[in-house]
Each structure stands twice: as structure tokens, then as C-alpha cells.
Coordinates of N, CA and C in Angstrom, one line a residue:
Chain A
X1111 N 136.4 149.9 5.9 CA 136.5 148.5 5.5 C 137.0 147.5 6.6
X1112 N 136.9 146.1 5.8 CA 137.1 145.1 7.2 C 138.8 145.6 7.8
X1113 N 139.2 145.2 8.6 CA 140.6 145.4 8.8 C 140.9 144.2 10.2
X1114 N 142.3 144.0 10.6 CA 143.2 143.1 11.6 C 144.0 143.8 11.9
X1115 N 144.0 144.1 13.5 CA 145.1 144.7 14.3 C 145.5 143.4 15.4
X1116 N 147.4 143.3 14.7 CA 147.8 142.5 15.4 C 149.0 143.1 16.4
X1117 N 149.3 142.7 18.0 CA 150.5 143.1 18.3 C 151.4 143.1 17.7
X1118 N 152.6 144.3 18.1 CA 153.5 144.4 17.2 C 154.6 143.3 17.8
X1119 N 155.4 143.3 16.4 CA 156.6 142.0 17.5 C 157.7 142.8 17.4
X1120 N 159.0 141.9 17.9 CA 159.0 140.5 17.7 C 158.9 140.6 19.2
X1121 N 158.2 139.1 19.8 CA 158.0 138.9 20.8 C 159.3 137.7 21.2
X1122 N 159.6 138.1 22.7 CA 160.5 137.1 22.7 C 160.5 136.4 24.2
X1123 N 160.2 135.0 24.4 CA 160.0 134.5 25.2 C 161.4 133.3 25.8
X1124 N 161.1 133.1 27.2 CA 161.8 132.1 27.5 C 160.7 130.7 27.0
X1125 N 161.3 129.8 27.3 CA 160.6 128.7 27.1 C 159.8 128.3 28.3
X1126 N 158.6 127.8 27.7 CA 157.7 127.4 29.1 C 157.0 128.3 29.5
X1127 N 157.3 129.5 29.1 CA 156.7 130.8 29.1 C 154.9 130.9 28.6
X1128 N 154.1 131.7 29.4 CA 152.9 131.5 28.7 C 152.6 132.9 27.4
X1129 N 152.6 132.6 26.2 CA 152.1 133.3 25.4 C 150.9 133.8 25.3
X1130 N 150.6 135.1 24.8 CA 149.6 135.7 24.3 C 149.7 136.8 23.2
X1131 N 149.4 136.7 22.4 CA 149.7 137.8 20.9 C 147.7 138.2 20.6
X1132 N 148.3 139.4 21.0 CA 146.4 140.0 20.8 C 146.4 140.3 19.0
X1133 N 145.3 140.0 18.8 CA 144.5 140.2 17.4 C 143.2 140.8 17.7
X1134 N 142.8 142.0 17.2 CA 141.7 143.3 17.7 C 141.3 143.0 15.5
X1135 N 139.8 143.0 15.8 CA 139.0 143.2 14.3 C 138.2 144.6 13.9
X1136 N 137.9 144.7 12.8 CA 137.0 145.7 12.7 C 136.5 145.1 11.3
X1137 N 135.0 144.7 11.5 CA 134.2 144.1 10.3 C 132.4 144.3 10.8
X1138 N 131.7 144.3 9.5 CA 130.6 144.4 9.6 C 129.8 142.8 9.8
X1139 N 129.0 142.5 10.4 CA 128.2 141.2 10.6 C 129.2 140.4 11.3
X1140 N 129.7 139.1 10.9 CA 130.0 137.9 12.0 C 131.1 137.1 10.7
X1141 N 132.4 137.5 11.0 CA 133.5 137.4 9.9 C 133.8 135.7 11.0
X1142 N 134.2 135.3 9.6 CA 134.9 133.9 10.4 C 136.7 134.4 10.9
X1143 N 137.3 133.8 11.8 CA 138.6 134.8 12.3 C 139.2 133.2 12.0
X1144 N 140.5 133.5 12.3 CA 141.9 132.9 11.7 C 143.1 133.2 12.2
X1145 N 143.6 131.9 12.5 CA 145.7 132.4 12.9 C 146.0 131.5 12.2
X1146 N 147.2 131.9 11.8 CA 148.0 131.5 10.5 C 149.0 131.2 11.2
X1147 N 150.4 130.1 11.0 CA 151.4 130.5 11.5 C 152.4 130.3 10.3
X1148 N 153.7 130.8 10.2 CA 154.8 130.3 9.6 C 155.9 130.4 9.9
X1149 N 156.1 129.2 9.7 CA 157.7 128.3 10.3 C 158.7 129.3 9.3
X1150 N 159.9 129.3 10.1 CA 160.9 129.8 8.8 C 161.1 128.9 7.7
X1151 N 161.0 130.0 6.6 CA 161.0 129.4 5.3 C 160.1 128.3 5.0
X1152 N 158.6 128.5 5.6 CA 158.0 127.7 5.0 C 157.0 128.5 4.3
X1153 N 155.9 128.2 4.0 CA 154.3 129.1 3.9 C 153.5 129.0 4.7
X1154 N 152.8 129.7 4.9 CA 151.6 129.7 6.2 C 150.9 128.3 6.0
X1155 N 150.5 128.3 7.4 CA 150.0 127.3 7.8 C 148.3 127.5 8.6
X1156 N 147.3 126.8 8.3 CA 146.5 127.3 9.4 C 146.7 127.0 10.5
X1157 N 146.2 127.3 11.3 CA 146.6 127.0 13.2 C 145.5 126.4 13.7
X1158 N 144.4 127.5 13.5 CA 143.4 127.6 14.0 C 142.1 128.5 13.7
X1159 N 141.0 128.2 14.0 CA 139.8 128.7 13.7 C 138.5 129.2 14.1
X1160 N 137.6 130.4 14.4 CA 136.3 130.4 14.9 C 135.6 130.8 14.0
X1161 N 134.4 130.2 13.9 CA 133.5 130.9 13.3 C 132.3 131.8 13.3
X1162 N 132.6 131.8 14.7 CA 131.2 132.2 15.5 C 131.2 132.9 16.7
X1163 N 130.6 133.6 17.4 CA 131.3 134.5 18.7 C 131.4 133.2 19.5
X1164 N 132.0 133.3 20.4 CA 132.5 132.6 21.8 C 132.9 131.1 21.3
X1165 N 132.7 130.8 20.0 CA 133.6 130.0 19.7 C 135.1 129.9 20.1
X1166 N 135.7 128.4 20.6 CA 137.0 128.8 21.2 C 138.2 127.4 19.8
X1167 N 138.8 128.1 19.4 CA 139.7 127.1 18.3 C 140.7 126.9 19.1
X1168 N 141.3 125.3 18.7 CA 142.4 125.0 19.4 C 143.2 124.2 18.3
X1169 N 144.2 124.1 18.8 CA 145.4 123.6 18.3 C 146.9 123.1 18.5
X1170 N 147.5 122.4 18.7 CA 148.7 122.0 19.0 C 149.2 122.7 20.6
X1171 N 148.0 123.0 21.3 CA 148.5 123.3 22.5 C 147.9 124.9 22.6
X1172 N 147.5 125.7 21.3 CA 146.9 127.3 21.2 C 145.5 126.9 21.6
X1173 N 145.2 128.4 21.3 CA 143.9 128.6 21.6 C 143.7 129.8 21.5
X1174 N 142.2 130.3 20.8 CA 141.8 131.4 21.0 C 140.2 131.7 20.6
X1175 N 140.0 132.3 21.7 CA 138.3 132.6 21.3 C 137.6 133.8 21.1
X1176 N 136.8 133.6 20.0 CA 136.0 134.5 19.6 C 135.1 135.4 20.5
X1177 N 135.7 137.0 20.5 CA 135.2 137.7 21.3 C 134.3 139.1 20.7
X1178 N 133.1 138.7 20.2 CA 132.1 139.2 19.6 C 132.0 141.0 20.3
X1179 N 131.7 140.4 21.7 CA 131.7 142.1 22.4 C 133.2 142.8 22.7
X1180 N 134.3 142.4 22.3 CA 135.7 143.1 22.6 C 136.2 143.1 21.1
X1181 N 135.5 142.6 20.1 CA 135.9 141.9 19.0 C 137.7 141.7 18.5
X1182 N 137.5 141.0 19.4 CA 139.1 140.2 19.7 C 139.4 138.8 19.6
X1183 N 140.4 138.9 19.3 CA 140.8 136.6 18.6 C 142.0 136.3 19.1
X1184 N 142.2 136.5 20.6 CA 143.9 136.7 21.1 C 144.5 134.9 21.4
X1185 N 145.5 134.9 20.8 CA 146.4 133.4 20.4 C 147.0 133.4 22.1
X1186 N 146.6 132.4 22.6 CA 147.3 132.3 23.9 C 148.1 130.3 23.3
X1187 N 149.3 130.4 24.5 CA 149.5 129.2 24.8 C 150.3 129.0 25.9
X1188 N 149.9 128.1 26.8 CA 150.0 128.1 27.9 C 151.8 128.2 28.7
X1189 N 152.3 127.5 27.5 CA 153.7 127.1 28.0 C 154.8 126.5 26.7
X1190 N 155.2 127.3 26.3 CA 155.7 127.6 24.4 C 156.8 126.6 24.6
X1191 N 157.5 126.6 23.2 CA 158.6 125.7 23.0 C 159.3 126.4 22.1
X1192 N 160.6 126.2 22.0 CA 161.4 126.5 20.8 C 161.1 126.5 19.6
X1193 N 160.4 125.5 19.6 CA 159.6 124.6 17.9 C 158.3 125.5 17.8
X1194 N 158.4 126.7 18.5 CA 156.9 127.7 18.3 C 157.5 128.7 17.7
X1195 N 158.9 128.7 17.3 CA 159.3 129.9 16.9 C 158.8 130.5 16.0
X1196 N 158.0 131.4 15.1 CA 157.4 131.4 13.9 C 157.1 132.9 13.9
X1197 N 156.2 132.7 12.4 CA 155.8 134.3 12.6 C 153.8 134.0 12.5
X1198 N 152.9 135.0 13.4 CA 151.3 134.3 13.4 C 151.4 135.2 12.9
X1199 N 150.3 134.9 12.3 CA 148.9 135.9 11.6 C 147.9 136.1 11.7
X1200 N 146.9 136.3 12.2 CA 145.5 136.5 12.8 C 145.2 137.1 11.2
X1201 N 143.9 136.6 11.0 CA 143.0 137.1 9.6 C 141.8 136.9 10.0
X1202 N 140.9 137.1 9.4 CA 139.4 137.3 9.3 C 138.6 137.3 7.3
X1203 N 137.9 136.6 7.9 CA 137.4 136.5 6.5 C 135.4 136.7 6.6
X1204 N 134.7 137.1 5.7 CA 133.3 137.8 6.1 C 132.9 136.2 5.1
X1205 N 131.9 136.1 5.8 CA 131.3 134.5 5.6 C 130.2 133.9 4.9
X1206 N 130.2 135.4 3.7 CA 130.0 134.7 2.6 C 131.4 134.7 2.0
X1207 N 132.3 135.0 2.2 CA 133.5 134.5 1.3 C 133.7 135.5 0.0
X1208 N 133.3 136.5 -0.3 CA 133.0 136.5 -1.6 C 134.0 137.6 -1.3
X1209 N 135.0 138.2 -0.2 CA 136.0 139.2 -0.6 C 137.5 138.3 0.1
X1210 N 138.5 138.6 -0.5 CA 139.5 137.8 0.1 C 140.0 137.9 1.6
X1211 N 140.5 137.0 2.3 CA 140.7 137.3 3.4 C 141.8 138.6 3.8
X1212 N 141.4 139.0 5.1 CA 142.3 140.6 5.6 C 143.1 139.6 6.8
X1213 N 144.6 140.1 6.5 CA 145.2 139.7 7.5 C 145.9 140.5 7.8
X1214 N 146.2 140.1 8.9 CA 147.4 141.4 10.0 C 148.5 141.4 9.5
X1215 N 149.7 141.9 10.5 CA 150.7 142.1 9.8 C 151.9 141.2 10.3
X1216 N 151.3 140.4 11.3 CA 152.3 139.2 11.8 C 153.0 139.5 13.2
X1217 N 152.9 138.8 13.7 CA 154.0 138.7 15.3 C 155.3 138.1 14.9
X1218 N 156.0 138.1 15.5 CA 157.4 137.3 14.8 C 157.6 137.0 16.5
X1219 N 157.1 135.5 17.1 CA 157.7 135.0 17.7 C 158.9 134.2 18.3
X1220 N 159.8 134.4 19.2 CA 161.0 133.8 19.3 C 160.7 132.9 20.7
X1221 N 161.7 131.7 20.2 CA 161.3 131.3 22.3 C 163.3 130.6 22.6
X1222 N 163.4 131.1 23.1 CA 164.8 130.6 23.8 C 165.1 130.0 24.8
X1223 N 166.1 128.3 24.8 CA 165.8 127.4 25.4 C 166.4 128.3 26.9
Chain B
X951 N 152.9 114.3 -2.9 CA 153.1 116.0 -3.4 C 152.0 116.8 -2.5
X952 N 152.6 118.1 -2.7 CA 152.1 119.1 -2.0 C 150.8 119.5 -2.4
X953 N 150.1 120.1 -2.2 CA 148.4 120.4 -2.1 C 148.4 121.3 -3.2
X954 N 149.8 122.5 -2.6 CA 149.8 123.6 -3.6 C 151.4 123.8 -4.0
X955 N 151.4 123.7 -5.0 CA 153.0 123.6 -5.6 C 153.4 124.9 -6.7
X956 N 154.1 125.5 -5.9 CA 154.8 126.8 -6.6 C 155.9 126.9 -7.1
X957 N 156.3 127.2 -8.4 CA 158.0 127.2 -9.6 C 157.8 128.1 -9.8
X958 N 159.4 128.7 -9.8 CA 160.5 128.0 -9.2 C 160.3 127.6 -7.5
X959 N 161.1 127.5 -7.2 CA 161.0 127.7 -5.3 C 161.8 128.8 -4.8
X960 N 163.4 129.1 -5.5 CA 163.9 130.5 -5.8 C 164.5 130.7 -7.8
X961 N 164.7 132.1 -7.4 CA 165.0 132.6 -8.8 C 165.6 134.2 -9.0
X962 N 166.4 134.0 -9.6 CA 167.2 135.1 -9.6 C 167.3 135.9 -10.8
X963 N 166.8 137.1 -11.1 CA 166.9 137.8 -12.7 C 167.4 138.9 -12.4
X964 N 167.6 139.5 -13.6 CA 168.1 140.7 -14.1 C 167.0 141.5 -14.3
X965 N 167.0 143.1 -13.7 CA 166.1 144.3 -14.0 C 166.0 144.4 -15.4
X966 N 164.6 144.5 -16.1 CA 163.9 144.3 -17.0 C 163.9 143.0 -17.8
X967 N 163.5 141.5 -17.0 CA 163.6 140.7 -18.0 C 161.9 140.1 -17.1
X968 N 161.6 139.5 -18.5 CA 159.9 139.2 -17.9 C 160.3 137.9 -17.2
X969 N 159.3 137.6 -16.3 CA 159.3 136.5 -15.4 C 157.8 135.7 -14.7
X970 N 157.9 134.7 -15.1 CA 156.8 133.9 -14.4 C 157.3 132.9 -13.4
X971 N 156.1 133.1 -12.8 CA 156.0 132.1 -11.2 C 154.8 131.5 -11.6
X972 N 155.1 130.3 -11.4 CA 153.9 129.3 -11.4 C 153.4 128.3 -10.0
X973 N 151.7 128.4 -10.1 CA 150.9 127.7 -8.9 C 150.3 127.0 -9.3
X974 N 150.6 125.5 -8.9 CA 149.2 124.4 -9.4 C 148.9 123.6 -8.3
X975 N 147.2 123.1 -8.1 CA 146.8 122.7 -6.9 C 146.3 121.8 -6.8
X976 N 146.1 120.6 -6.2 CA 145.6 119.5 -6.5 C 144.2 119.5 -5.6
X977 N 144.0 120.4 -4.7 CA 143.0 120.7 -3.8 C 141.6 120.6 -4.4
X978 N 141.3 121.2 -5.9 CA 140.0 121.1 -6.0 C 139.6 122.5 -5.8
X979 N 140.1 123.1 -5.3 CA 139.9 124.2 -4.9 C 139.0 125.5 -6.5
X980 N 138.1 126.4 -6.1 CA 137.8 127.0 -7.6 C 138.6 128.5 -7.2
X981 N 139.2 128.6 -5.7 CA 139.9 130.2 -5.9 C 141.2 130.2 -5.6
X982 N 142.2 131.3 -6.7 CA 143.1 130.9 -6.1 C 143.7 132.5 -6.1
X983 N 145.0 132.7 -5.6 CA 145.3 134.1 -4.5 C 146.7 134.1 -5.2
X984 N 147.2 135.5 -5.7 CA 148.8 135.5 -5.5 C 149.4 137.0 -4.2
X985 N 150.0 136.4 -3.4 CA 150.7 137.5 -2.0 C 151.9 137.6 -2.7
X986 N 152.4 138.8 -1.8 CA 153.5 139.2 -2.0 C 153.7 139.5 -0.5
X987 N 155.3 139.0 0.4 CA 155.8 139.0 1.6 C 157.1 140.0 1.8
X988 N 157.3 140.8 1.9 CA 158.4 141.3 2.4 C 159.5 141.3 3.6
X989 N 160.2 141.4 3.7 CA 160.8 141.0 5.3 C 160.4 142.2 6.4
X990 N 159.8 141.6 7.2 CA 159.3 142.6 8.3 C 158.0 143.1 8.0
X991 N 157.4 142.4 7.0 CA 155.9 143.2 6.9 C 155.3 141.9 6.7
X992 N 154.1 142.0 6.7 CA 152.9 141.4 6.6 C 153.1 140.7 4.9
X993 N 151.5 140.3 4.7 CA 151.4 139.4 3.3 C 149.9 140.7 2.5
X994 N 150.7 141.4 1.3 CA 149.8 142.1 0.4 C 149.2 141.1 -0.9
X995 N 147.8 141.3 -0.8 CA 147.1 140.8 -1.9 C 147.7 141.2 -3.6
X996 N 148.0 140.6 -4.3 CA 148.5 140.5 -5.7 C 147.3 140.8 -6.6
X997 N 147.0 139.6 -6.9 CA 145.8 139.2 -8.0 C 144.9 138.2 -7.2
X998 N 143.8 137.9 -7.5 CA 143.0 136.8 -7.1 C 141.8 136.6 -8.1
X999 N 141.7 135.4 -7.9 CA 140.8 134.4 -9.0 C 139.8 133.6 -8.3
X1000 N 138.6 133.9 -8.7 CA 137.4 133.1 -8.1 C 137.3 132.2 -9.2
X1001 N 137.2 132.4 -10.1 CA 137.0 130.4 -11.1 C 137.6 131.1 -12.6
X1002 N 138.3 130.7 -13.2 CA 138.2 130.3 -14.7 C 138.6 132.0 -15.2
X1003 N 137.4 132.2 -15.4 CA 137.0 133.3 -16.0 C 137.2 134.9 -15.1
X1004 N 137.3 134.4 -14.2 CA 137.5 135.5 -13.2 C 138.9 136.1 -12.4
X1005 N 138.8 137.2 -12.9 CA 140.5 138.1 -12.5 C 140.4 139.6 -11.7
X1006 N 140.6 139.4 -10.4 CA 140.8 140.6 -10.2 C 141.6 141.1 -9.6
X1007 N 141.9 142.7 -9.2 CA 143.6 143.1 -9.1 C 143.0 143.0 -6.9
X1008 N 144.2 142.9 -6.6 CA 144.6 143.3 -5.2 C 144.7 144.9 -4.8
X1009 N 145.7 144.8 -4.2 CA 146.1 146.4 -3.2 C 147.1 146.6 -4.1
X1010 N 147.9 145.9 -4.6 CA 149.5 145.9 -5.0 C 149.7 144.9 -6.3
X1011 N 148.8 145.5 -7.9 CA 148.6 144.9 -8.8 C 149.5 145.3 -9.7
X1012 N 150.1 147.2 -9.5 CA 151.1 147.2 -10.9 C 151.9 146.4 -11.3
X1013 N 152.3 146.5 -12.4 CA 153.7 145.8 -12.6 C 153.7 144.4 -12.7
X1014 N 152.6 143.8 -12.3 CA 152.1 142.1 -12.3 C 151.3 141.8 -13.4
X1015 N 150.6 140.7 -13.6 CA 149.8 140.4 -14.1 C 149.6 138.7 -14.1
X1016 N 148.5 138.3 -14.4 CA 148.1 137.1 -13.8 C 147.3 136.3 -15.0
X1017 N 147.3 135.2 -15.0 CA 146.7 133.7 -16.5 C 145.7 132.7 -15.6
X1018 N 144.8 132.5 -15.5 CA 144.2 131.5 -15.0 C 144.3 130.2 -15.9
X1019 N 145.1 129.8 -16.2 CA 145.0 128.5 -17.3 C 144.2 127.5 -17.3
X1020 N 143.6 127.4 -15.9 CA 142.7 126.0 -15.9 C 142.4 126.2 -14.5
X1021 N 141.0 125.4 -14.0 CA 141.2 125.6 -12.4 C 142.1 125.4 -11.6
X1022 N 142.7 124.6 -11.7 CA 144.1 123.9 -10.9 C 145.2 124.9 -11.2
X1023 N 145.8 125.9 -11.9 CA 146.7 126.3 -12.2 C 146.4 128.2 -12.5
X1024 N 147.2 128.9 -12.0 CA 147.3 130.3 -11.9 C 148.6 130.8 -11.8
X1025 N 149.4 131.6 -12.8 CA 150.3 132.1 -12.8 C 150.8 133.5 -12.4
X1026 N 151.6 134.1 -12.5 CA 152.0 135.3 -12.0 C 153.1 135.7 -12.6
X1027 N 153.3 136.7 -13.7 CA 154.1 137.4 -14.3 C 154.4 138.8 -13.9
X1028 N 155.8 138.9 -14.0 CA 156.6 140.5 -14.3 C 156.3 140.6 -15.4
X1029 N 156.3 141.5 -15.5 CA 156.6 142.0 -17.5 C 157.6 142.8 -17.8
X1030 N 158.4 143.4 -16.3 CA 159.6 143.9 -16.2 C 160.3 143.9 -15.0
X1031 N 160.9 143.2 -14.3 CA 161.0 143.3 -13.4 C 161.9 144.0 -12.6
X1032 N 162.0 144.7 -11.5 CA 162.6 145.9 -10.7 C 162.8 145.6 -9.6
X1033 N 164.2 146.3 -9.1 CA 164.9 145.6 -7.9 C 163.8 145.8 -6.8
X1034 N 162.8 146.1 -6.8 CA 161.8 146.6 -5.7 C 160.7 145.2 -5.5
X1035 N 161.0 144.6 -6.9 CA 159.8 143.6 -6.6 C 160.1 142.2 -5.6
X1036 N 161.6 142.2 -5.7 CA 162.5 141.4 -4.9 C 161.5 141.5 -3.5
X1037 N 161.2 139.9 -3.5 CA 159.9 139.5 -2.3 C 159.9 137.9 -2.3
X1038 N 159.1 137.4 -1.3 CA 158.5 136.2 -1.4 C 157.3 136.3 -1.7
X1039 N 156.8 135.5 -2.6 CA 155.5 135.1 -3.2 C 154.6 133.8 -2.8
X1040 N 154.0 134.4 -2.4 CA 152.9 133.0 -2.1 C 151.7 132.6 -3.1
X1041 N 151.2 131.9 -3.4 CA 149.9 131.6 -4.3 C 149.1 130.7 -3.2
X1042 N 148.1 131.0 -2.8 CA 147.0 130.1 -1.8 C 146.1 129.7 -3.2
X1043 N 145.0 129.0 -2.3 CA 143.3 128.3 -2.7 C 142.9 128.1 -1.7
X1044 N 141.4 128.3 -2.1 CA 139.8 128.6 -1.0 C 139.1 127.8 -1.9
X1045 N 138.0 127.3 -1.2 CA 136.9 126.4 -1.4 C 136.0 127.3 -1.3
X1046 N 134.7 127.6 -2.5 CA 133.6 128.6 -2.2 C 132.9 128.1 -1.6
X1047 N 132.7 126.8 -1.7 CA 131.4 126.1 -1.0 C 131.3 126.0 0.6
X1048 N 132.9 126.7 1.3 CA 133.0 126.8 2.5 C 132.6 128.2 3.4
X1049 N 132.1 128.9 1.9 CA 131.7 130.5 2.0 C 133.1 130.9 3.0
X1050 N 133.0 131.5 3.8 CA 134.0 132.3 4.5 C 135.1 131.2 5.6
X1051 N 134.5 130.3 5.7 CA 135.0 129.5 7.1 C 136.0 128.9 6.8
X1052 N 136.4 128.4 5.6 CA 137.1 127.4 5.4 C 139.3 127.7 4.9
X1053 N 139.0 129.4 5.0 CA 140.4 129.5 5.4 C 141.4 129.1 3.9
X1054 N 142.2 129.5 3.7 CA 143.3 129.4 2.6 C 144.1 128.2 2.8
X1055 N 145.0 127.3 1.6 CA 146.2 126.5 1.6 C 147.0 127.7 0.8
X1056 N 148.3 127.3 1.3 CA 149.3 128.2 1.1 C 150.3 127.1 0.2
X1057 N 150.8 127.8 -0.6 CA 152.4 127.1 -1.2 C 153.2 127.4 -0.4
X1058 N 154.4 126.7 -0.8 CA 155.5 127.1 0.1 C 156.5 128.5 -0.2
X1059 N 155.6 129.0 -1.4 CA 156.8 130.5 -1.6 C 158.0 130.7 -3.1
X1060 N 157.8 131.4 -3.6 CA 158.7 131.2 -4.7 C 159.8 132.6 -4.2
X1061 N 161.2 132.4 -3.4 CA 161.5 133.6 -3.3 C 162.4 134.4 -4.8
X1062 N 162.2 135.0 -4.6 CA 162.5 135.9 -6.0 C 163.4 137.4 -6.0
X1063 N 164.3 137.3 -6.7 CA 165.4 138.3 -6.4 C 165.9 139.0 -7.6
X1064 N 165.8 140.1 -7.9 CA 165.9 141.2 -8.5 C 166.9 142.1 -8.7
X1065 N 168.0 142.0 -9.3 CA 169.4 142.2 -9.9 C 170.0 143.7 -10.1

């Protein structure tokens, strides 16, 4: 079945630091992919989105693109902040929609001033 | 107000007393999702609801059970609850008409604690 392999965490950065948290898929046909983030104590959030190979989604400074032949969705950002503290999620969803989305198991990143 | 609004926000019971968590959405949305979050793990599918009439179980359905009341509203009951179920809960919604692309809204979590 479909499945999300996310790095394990917690990751922990200096600030200004460049991020990258790999997300690896296993699905049949062309799944739309997804990072989720969540602040402490909030609920997930979306971040960002591809739907299509080499599609590249951005966001508040992230990024990550759709890698059809590695089938990979890796969250980079170039230079983090404390206010990135969070925990991501990388998910995938198959695009008719008709089974609920699979998501990983979360990064729990830290950034320290 | 919030998109998706989850009661309580926390709540605290006693082993074997029934309990509901309530999700209502102003989104429009026709699906809606109940997770369950642990500390240090990931988010397990509950119940989920494609419209109205439609109910089906997740990975991690014992011991739960779920009410579609109307499209906007989806509940989530213990019928006994056990110090094990002690979790955060989330209730999302999805748009069909977005087929797969259009990604979940989340509540903000009902945390729930178990005596």
C-alpha cells in the first residue's frame, strides 16, 4: 500500500542554519504530496504542496519539489528561524481522493537562537 | 471563528465513563477525519466520513465510534474510556471536488486525559 518515509527527528539546528528533512514515498500512479507543519500546541497546518512530478511548492521561505524518478518531496529552507520550531509532516494523497491521506511520522524540529 | 472548531479543547475523565469530542466546520467541506496524536509518534487515522451517510473505520477504530449529524458536524465517542486512550485528537475536512490535491483543514485538537 501507499506509505511516507520521513527522517527521523528531532532535528536540531542553529539558527540561520540551512534545513532539509527528507520525505521518501511509495504509491502507485502520481499521488499529490504534502508538508504539514505544527506549531506547539496548535493543529496542523498546511505548508505546502505538489501535484505533479517536478512540481516545486513554496512557502514562507520552504520549498520542496516533486521528485517522480527518486520519488522524494524533501522540505528544504535555506536559513531557519526560531519561529520554525515545529513538528513537519510530509503526506501524500492519490488524486482521485477517494482514500484518506498517508502521512509520516513527523520531524520535530528545533532551532536555537 | 475557526474554519474547524473542536469541544472540548481539553478534558479530563475517569476510566470507564463515555465521552464525546465534538467537530463542526464552516468550510463546506463533504469529508471529514477523526486522528488520534500521541507524544512522539505520528497522527493514526480514527474514523472518516465522505458525506452524510458514509462511515468508515481507520487503522485504530476499537473502542471509538463516530455520528455524522449533518455535513458540517462529526463527532467522536468513547463508550469506555481507558487510561491508554489519553491522546490528542484532531478532526480535519477535505473538499471532493479537489479529488486528491486539495489537502486537509485541521482543528486545533481536543487534548484528552484519562484517569
Amino acid at each position: 500500500g501507499d506509505s511516507v518515509t520521513q527522517m527521523e527527528g528531532p532535528v536540531t539546528l542553529s539558527e540561520e542554519a540551512f534545513l532539509t528533512i527528507n520525505c521518501t514515498y511509495t504509491a502507485t500512479g502520481y499521488p499529490s504530496l504534502f508538508w504539514y507543519v505544527q506549531y506547539p500546541g496548535e493543529g496542523l497546518q498546511l505548508l505546502l504542496k505538489a501535484t505533479k512530478a517536478d512540481d516545486k511548492g513554496s512557502n514562507k521561505g520552504f520549498e520542496a519539489t516533486y521528485r517522480k524518478e527518486t520519488t522524494s518531496f524533501h522540505l528544504e529552507k535555506g536559513s531557519v528561524q526560531v519561529s520554525d520550531s515545529a513538528v513537519y509532516f510530509c503526506a501524500l494523497s492519490r488524486n482521485s481522493g477517494n482514500t484518506p491521506l498517508v502521512f509520516g511520522k513527523g520531524t520535530r524540529l528545533s532551532v536555537i537562537a | 471563528d475557526a474554519d474547524v472548531t473542536q469541544t472540548p479543547r481539553n478534558r479530563i475523565t475517569k476510566t470507564g465513563k463515555r465521552i464525546m469530542l465534538e467537530c463542526s466546520q464552516t468550510k463546506g467541506h463533504d469529508r471529514m477525519y477523526w486522528y488520534r496524536q500521541d507524544p512522539g509518534l505520528g497522527l493514526q487515522l480514527i474514523y472518516y466520513s465522505f458525506d452524510v451517510k458514509d462511515i468508515n473505520k481507520g487503522e485504530i477504530s476499537d473502542g471509538y465510534s463516530v455520528s455524522r449529524q449533518a455535513q458540517a458536524k462529526f463527532s467522536l465517542s468513547l463508550e469506555s474510556a481507558i487510561p491508554n486512550q489519553t491522546a490528542l485528537y484532531f478532526c480535519a475536512t477535505s473538499d471532493s471536488g479537489t479529488g486528491g490535491s486539495g489537502g486537509y483543514t485541521f482543528g486545533s485538537g481536543t487534548r484528552l486525559t484519562v484517569v
